[in-house]
Short mmCIF file of C-alpha atoms in Angstrom, two decimals:
data_model
loop_
_atom_site.label_atom_id
_atom_site.label_comp_id
_atom_site.label_asym_id
_atom_site.label_seq_id
_atom_site.Cartn_x
_atom_site.Cartn_y
_atom_site.Cartn_z
CA UNK A 1 43.88 -16.64 119.98
CA UNK A 2 40.84 -15.01 121.53
CA UNK A 3 40.07 -11.89 119.49
CA UNK A 4 39.09 -13.23 116.11
CA UNK A 5 35.72 -11.49 116.27
CA UNK A 6 37.45 -8.22 115.46
CA UNK A 7 38.00 -9.29 111.86
CA UNK A 8 34.94 -11.42 111.14
CA UNK A 9 32.85 -9.76 108.47
CA UNK A 10 29.17 -8.94 108.68
CA UNK A 11 28.45 -11.62 106.08
CA UNK A 12 29.62 -14.33 108.43
CA UNK A 13 27.87 -12.93 111.47
CA UNK A 14 24.57 -12.56 109.64
CA UNK A 15 24.76 -16.23 108.65
CA UNK A 16 25.15 -17.52 112.17
CA UNK A 17 22.63 -20.26 111.45
CA UNK A 18 25.19 -21.78 109.10
CA UNK A 19 27.83 -22.43 111.75
CA UNK A 20 28.48 -26.15 111.38
CA UNK A 21 27.40 -28.79 113.84
CA UNK A 22 29.66 -31.54 115.08
CA UNK A 23 28.12 -34.52 113.31
CA UNK A 24 30.76 -36.76 111.73
CA UNK A 25 30.97 -36.58 107.96
CA UNK A 26 33.37 -37.01 105.06
CA UNK A 27 33.86 -34.84 102.00
CA UNK A 28 35.66 -35.83 98.81
CA UNK A 29 37.08 -33.29 96.39
CA UNK A 30 37.46 -35.29 93.21
CA UNK A 31 39.98 -37.97 94.07
CA UNK A 32 42.67 -35.73 95.56
CA UNK A 33 41.28 -34.75 98.97
CA UNK A 34 39.17 -36.66 101.49
CA UNK A 35 38.19 -34.60 104.53
CA UNK A 36 36.51 -36.10 107.60
CA UNK A 37 35.18 -34.53 110.77
CA UNK A 38 36.10 -36.93 113.57
CA UNK A 39 34.11 -35.19 116.29
CA UNK A 40 34.06 -32.70 119.15
CA UNK A 41 37.17 -32.43 121.29
CA UNK A 42 36.86 -32.77 125.08
CA UNK A 43 36.16 -29.48 126.84
CA UNK A 44 39.62 -29.51 128.45
CA UNK A 45 41.19 -29.05 124.98
CA UNK A 46 38.55 -26.94 123.25
CA UNK A 47 41.21 -24.23 122.75
CA UNK A 48 43.51 -26.61 120.86
CA UNK A 49 46.12 -24.49 119.10
CA UNK A 50 48.90 -26.89 118.12
CA UNK A 51 49.22 -30.59 117.33
CA UNK A 52 51.95 -33.13 116.51
CA UNK A 53 52.11 -36.86 115.88
CA UNK A 54 54.59 -39.05 117.75
CA UNK A 55 54.62 -42.85 117.98
CA UNK A 56 51.19 -43.04 116.32
CA UNK A 57 49.61 -40.82 118.98
CA UNK A 58 48.64 -37.17 118.78
CA UNK A 59 49.74 -34.45 121.19
CA UNK A 60 47.93 -31.14 121.44
CA UNK A 61 47.87 -28.06 123.67
CA UNK A 62 45.64 -25.08 124.41
CA UNK A 63 46.71 -21.50 123.88
CA UNK A 64 46.65 -18.60 126.35
CA UNK A 65 44.75 -19.07 129.59
CA UNK A 66 45.75 -22.69 130.21
CA UNK A 67 48.51 -24.31 132.22
CA UNK A 68 51.71 -25.38 130.40
CA UNK A 69 50.18 -28.75 129.56
CA UNK A 70 50.41 -31.20 126.69
CA UNK A 71 47.57 -33.68 126.08
CA UNK A 72 48.13 -37.04 124.45
CA UNK A 73 45.06 -38.07 122.44
CA UNK A 74 44.24 -40.89 120.09
CA UNK A 75 42.92 -40.42 116.57
CA UNK A 76 39.33 -40.25 117.84
CA UNK A 77 40.13 -37.30 120.12
CA UNK A 78 40.05 -39.30 123.35
CA UNK A 79 42.50 -37.99 125.97
CA UNK A 80 45.05 -40.64 126.99
CA UNK A 81 47.36 -38.56 129.18
CA UNK A 82 48.03 -35.01 130.34
CA UNK A 83 51.50 -33.70 131.17
CA UNK A 84 51.85 -30.35 132.94
CA UNK A 85 55.42 -29.07 132.75
CA UNK A 86 56.90 -27.57 135.88
CA UNK A 87 59.76 -25.72 134.19
CA UNK A 88 57.90 -24.14 131.27
CA UNK A 89 55.44 -21.25 131.12
CA UNK A 90 52.38 -20.82 128.93
CA UNK A 91 51.67 -17.19 128.15
CA UNK A 92 50.26 -17.90 124.70
CA UNK A 93 51.27 -21.25 123.23
CA UNK A 94 50.35 -21.22 119.55
CA UNK A 95 52.00 -24.21 117.90
CA UNK A 96 54.17 -27.26 118.41
CA UNK A 97 56.56 -29.17 116.17
CA UNK A 98 58.98 -32.05 116.56
CA UNK A 99 62.15 -33.46 115.11
CA UNK A 100 63.61 -36.90 115.67
CA UNK A 101 65.14 -35.75 118.95
CA UNK A 102 63.23 -32.70 120.16
CA UNK A 103 59.84 -31.11 120.70
CA UNK A 104 59.42 -27.38 120.05
CA UNK A 105 56.61 -25.47 121.79
CA UNK A 106 56.02 -21.97 120.44
CA UNK A 107 54.94 -19.36 122.99
CA UNK A 108 54.70 -16.75 120.24
CA UNK A 109 51.12 -15.46 120.26
CA UNK A 110 51.30 -11.69 119.84
CA UNK A 111 47.89 -10.32 118.85
CA UNK A 112 48.55 -6.95 120.44
CA UNK A 113 52.05 -6.62 119.01
CA UNK A 114 53.60 -5.59 122.33
CA UNK A 115 55.31 -8.77 123.53
CA UNK A 116 59.04 -8.77 124.23
CA UNK A 117 59.18 -12.28 125.69
CA UNK A 118 58.49 -14.47 122.66
CA UNK A 119 59.94 -17.92 123.38
CA UNK A 120 60.19 -21.33 121.77
CA UNK A 121 60.73 -24.12 124.30
CA UNK A 122 62.89 -27.04 123.19
CA UNK A 123 62.69 -30.29 125.16
CA UNK A 124 63.99 -33.77 124.47
CA UNK A 125 61.34 -35.85 122.76
CA UNK A 126 62.03 -38.62 125.25
CA UNK A 127 60.73 -36.21 127.93
CA UNK A 128 57.48 -35.40 126.14
CA UNK A 129 55.48 -36.94 129.01
CA UNK A 130 57.89 -35.93 131.77
CA UNK A 131 56.44 -33.12 133.90
CA UNK A 132 59.95 -32.27 135.10
CA UNK A 133 61.38 -31.92 131.60
CA UNK A 134 64.13 -29.31 131.29
CA UNK A 135 63.84 -26.97 128.32
CA UNK A 136 66.29 -24.96 126.29
CA UNK A 137 64.61 -21.59 125.83
CA UNK A 138 64.95 -19.99 122.41
CA UNK A 139 64.10 -16.29 122.80
CA UNK A 140 63.17 -14.50 119.60
CA UNK A 141 62.37 -11.02 118.38
CA UNK A 142 61.66 -9.51 114.96
CA UNK A 143 64.50 -7.33 113.71
CA UNK A 144 62.09 -5.10 111.79
CA UNK A 145 59.83 -4.39 114.76
CA UNK A 146 60.46 -1.01 116.36
CA UNK A 147 56.98 -0.21 117.66
CA UNK A 148 55.81 -2.21 120.69
CA UNK A 149 52.69 -0.20 121.41
CA UNK A 150 49.41 -2.10 121.56
CA UNK A 151 48.08 -2.46 118.01
CA UNK A 152 45.51 -5.22 118.18
CA UNK A 153 45.63 -7.16 114.91
CA UNK A 154 47.11 -4.18 113.05
CA UNK A 155 50.68 -5.33 112.59
CA UNK A 156 52.71 -8.13 110.91
CA UNK A 157 54.50 -9.41 114.04
CA UNK A 158 52.09 -12.08 115.19
CA UNK A 159 52.71 -15.78 114.54
CA UNK A 160 50.98 -19.09 115.24
CA UNK A 161 52.88 -21.63 113.12
CA UNK A 162 56.24 -23.40 113.33
CA UNK A 163 57.57 -26.51 111.61
CA UNK A 164 60.82 -28.44 111.80
CA UNK A 165 61.84 -29.34 108.26
CA UNK A 166 65.13 -30.21 106.57
CA UNK A 167 67.12 -29.63 109.79
CA UNK A 168 65.61 -26.15 110.23
CA UNK A 169 62.92 -24.67 112.44
CA UNK A 170 60.73 -22.35 110.38
CA UNK A 171 58.24 -19.80 111.70
CA UNK A 172 55.34 -18.49 109.61
CA UNK A 173 53.86 -15.14 110.59
CA UNK A 174 50.21 -14.13 110.83
CA UNK A 175 49.75 -10.79 109.08
CA UNK A 176 46.40 -9.28 110.03
CA UNK A 177 46.67 -6.41 107.53
CA UNK A 178 48.05 -7.88 104.32
CA UNK A 179 47.02 -11.55 104.71
CA UNK A 180 50.51 -12.65 103.68
CA UNK A 181 52.92 -14.73 105.72
CA UNK A 182 56.60 -14.04 106.36
CA UNK A 183 58.93 -17.00 106.66
CA UNK A 184 61.62 -16.91 109.35
CA UNK A 185 64.46 -19.33 110.04
CA UNK A 186 64.83 -19.80 113.82
CA UNK A 187 68.43 -20.64 114.80
CA UNK A 188 68.59 -23.60 117.18
CA UNK A 189 72.19 -23.24 118.29
CA UNK A 190 71.74 -19.95 120.19
CA UNK A 191 69.42 -18.88 123.01
CA UNK A 192 68.44 -15.49 121.60
CA UNK A 193 67.80 -14.42 118.01
CA UNK A 194 66.67 -11.39 116.04
CA UNK A 195 64.70 -12.81 113.14
CA UNK A 196 64.72 -11.41 109.61
CA UNK A 197 62.14 -12.66 107.11
CA UNK A 198 63.67 -14.70 104.30
CA UNK A 199 60.53 -14.86 102.16
CA UNK A 200 57.02 -13.43 101.98
CA UNK A 201 54.25 -15.63 100.61
CA UNK A 202 50.95 -14.35 99.22
CA UNK A 203 48.71 -16.69 101.20
CA UNK A 204 45.53 -14.56 101.24
CA UNK A 205 44.70 -15.65 104.76
CA UNK A 206 45.83 -15.97 108.37
CA UNK A 207 48.23 -18.86 109.01
CA UNK A 208 47.60 -20.78 112.23
CA UNK A 209 49.54 -24.04 111.86
CA UNK A 210 52.26 -25.81 109.88
CA UNK A 211 53.55 -29.31 109.29
CA UNK A 212 55.60 -31.31 106.78
CA UNK A 213 55.34 -34.74 105.18
CA UNK A 214 59.16 -34.93 105.20
CA UNK A 215 59.12 -35.22 101.41
CA UNK A 216 59.74 -31.56 100.61
CA UNK A 217 56.19 -30.34 101.18
CA UNK A 218 55.08 -27.98 103.94
CA UNK A 219 51.37 -27.80 104.66
CA UNK A 220 49.91 -24.68 106.27
CA UNK A 221 46.43 -24.29 107.71
CA UNK A 222 44.47 -21.14 108.42
CA UNK A 223 41.39 -19.13 107.54
CA UNK A 224 40.39 -15.88 105.90
CA UNK A 225 38.51 -12.92 107.33
CA UNK A 226 35.21 -14.75 106.78
CA UNK A 227 36.43 -17.66 108.92
CA UNK A 228 36.66 -19.88 105.84
CA UNK A 229 39.27 -22.50 106.60
CA UNK A 230 41.90 -23.78 104.16
CA UNK A 231 45.13 -25.70 103.81
CA UNK A 232 47.94 -24.60 101.49
CA UNK A 233 50.69 -26.86 100.20
CA UNK A 234 54.15 -25.39 99.68
CA UNK A 235 57.20 -26.92 98.05
CA UNK A 236 60.52 -26.14 99.71
CA UNK A 237 63.78 -26.51 97.81
CA UNK A 238 67.06 -24.70 97.22
CA UNK A 239 65.25 -21.99 95.26
CA UNK A 240 62.90 -21.16 98.13
CA UNK A 241 59.15 -21.71 98.50
CA UNK A 242 56.55 -22.40 95.84
CA UNK A 243 52.81 -22.50 96.54
CA UNK A 244 51.54 -25.72 94.95
CA UNK A 245 47.85 -25.90 95.80
CA UNK A 246 45.15 -24.65 98.15
CA UNK A 247 42.20 -26.67 99.42
CA UNK A 248 39.27 -24.88 101.01
CA UNK A 249 38.03 -27.07 103.84
CA UNK A 250 34.31 -27.93 103.77
CA UNK A 251 33.59 -26.21 107.08
CA UNK A 252 31.48 -23.23 108.09
CA UNK A 253 32.37 -21.15 111.12
CA UNK A 254 35.30 -23.35 112.24
CA UNK A 255 38.41 -21.67 113.59
CA UNK A 256 41.02 -24.18 112.37
CA UNK A 257 44.17 -23.72 114.44
CA UNK A 258 46.48 -26.70 114.04
CA UNK A 259 47.66 -29.39 111.64
CA UNK A 260 50.07 -32.31 111.74
CA UNK A 261 51.25 -34.89 109.25
CA UNK A 262 50.47 -38.36 110.63
CA UNK A 263 51.39 -41.08 108.16
CA UNK A 264 51.21 -42.21 104.54
CA UNK A 265 49.89 -45.26 102.78
CA UNK A 266 50.18 -46.30 99.14
CA UNK A 267 47.73 -43.64 97.97
CA UNK A 268 47.47 -40.84 100.53
CA UNK A 269 49.34 -38.60 102.94
CA UNK A 270 47.29 -38.45 106.14
CA UNK A 271 46.94 -35.32 108.28
CA UNK A 272 45.03 -34.41 111.44
CA UNK A 273 43.75 -30.92 112.20
CA UNK A 274 42.01 -29.26 115.12
CA UNK A 275 39.79 -26.23 115.54
CA UNK A 276 39.16 -24.30 118.71
CA UNK A 277 35.78 -23.34 120.07
CA UNK A 278 34.50 -20.01 118.78
CA UNK A 279 31.50 -17.91 119.73
CA UNK A 280 30.02 -15.31 117.38
CA UNK A 281 27.58 -12.77 118.80
CA UNK A 282 25.55 -10.00 117.20
CA UNK A 283 23.00 -8.31 119.44
CA UNK A 284 20.93 -10.99 121.14
CA UNK A 285 21.93 -13.71 118.68
CA UNK A 286 24.88 -16.02 119.27
CA UNK A 287 26.29 -18.96 117.35
CA UNK A 288 28.76 -21.41 118.81
CA UNK A 289 31.18 -23.69 117.04
CA UNK A 290 32.93 -26.32 119.18
CA UNK A 291 36.55 -27.39 119.10
CA UNK A 292 36.85 -30.39 116.80
CA UNK A 293 39.27 -32.97 115.40
CA UNK A 294 39.51 -33.56 111.64
CA UNK A 295 41.29 -35.96 109.29
CA UNK A 296 42.57 -35.00 105.84
CA UNK A 297 43.79 -37.49 103.25
CA UNK A 298 45.75 -36.03 100.33
CA UNK A 299 46.41 -38.17 97.28
CA UNK A 300 50.09 -38.75 96.59
CA UNK A 301 51.03 -37.61 93.09
#
């Protein structure tokens, strides 16, 4: 997602000196949240837009402008392997999710609102590092979208977050006007779907990533129009979706784009997040924030 500067407020731009550096640090919010900056990501993944955990390793990808590649990294951000898929395209990869058997790569970035080729690629998880992996292409459209003219960040048909949970693939929209998110259920048994929102959640922000701890909680990440990053915890059950809590991340000027559940111990659920590099310019002044890797520990109730 390259056009964030269109919505950043003057308050943020005038405080360019506050854009955070990359020094490693930890922040505790009472006893419930422990947030740690691991460090700067390598330049080859400084546009990290999605992340998953598999076999105790992390896999991340860039968004538009990169090859259809998945990078395996360790929990320090060190690149272990790069797989470039021969049978998959990358127009604007925005998120990734996985089930026990499959990986889902969401080519759903739609800032301008004019795309008619939104696709989620499904590959066998055993082929995650196979450059010749064959994908099942899940083509999607929004049933309520009738206008495909270019409307940069002035429409509700953008999305950057998917998560596989309770045998369903859910998509969370990015609404530039109302700062809500629509929830869509993406059918996996057909190759083309017209999606109808099942719920609308008052998030008060732009959702950029989603994950689940597989215990009935979905965690979303994102930021508001001042580029203030947050995570929101949502309970999913037969009644629908309930917002449980919101934690404002102790970051300044970080464009947080991705989150994945990693593991749990006796006390905490453990998550990893990434941000992508962002540059803010006003006149002759410019502030840069690098792409980074973070760790979030959330106390188990």
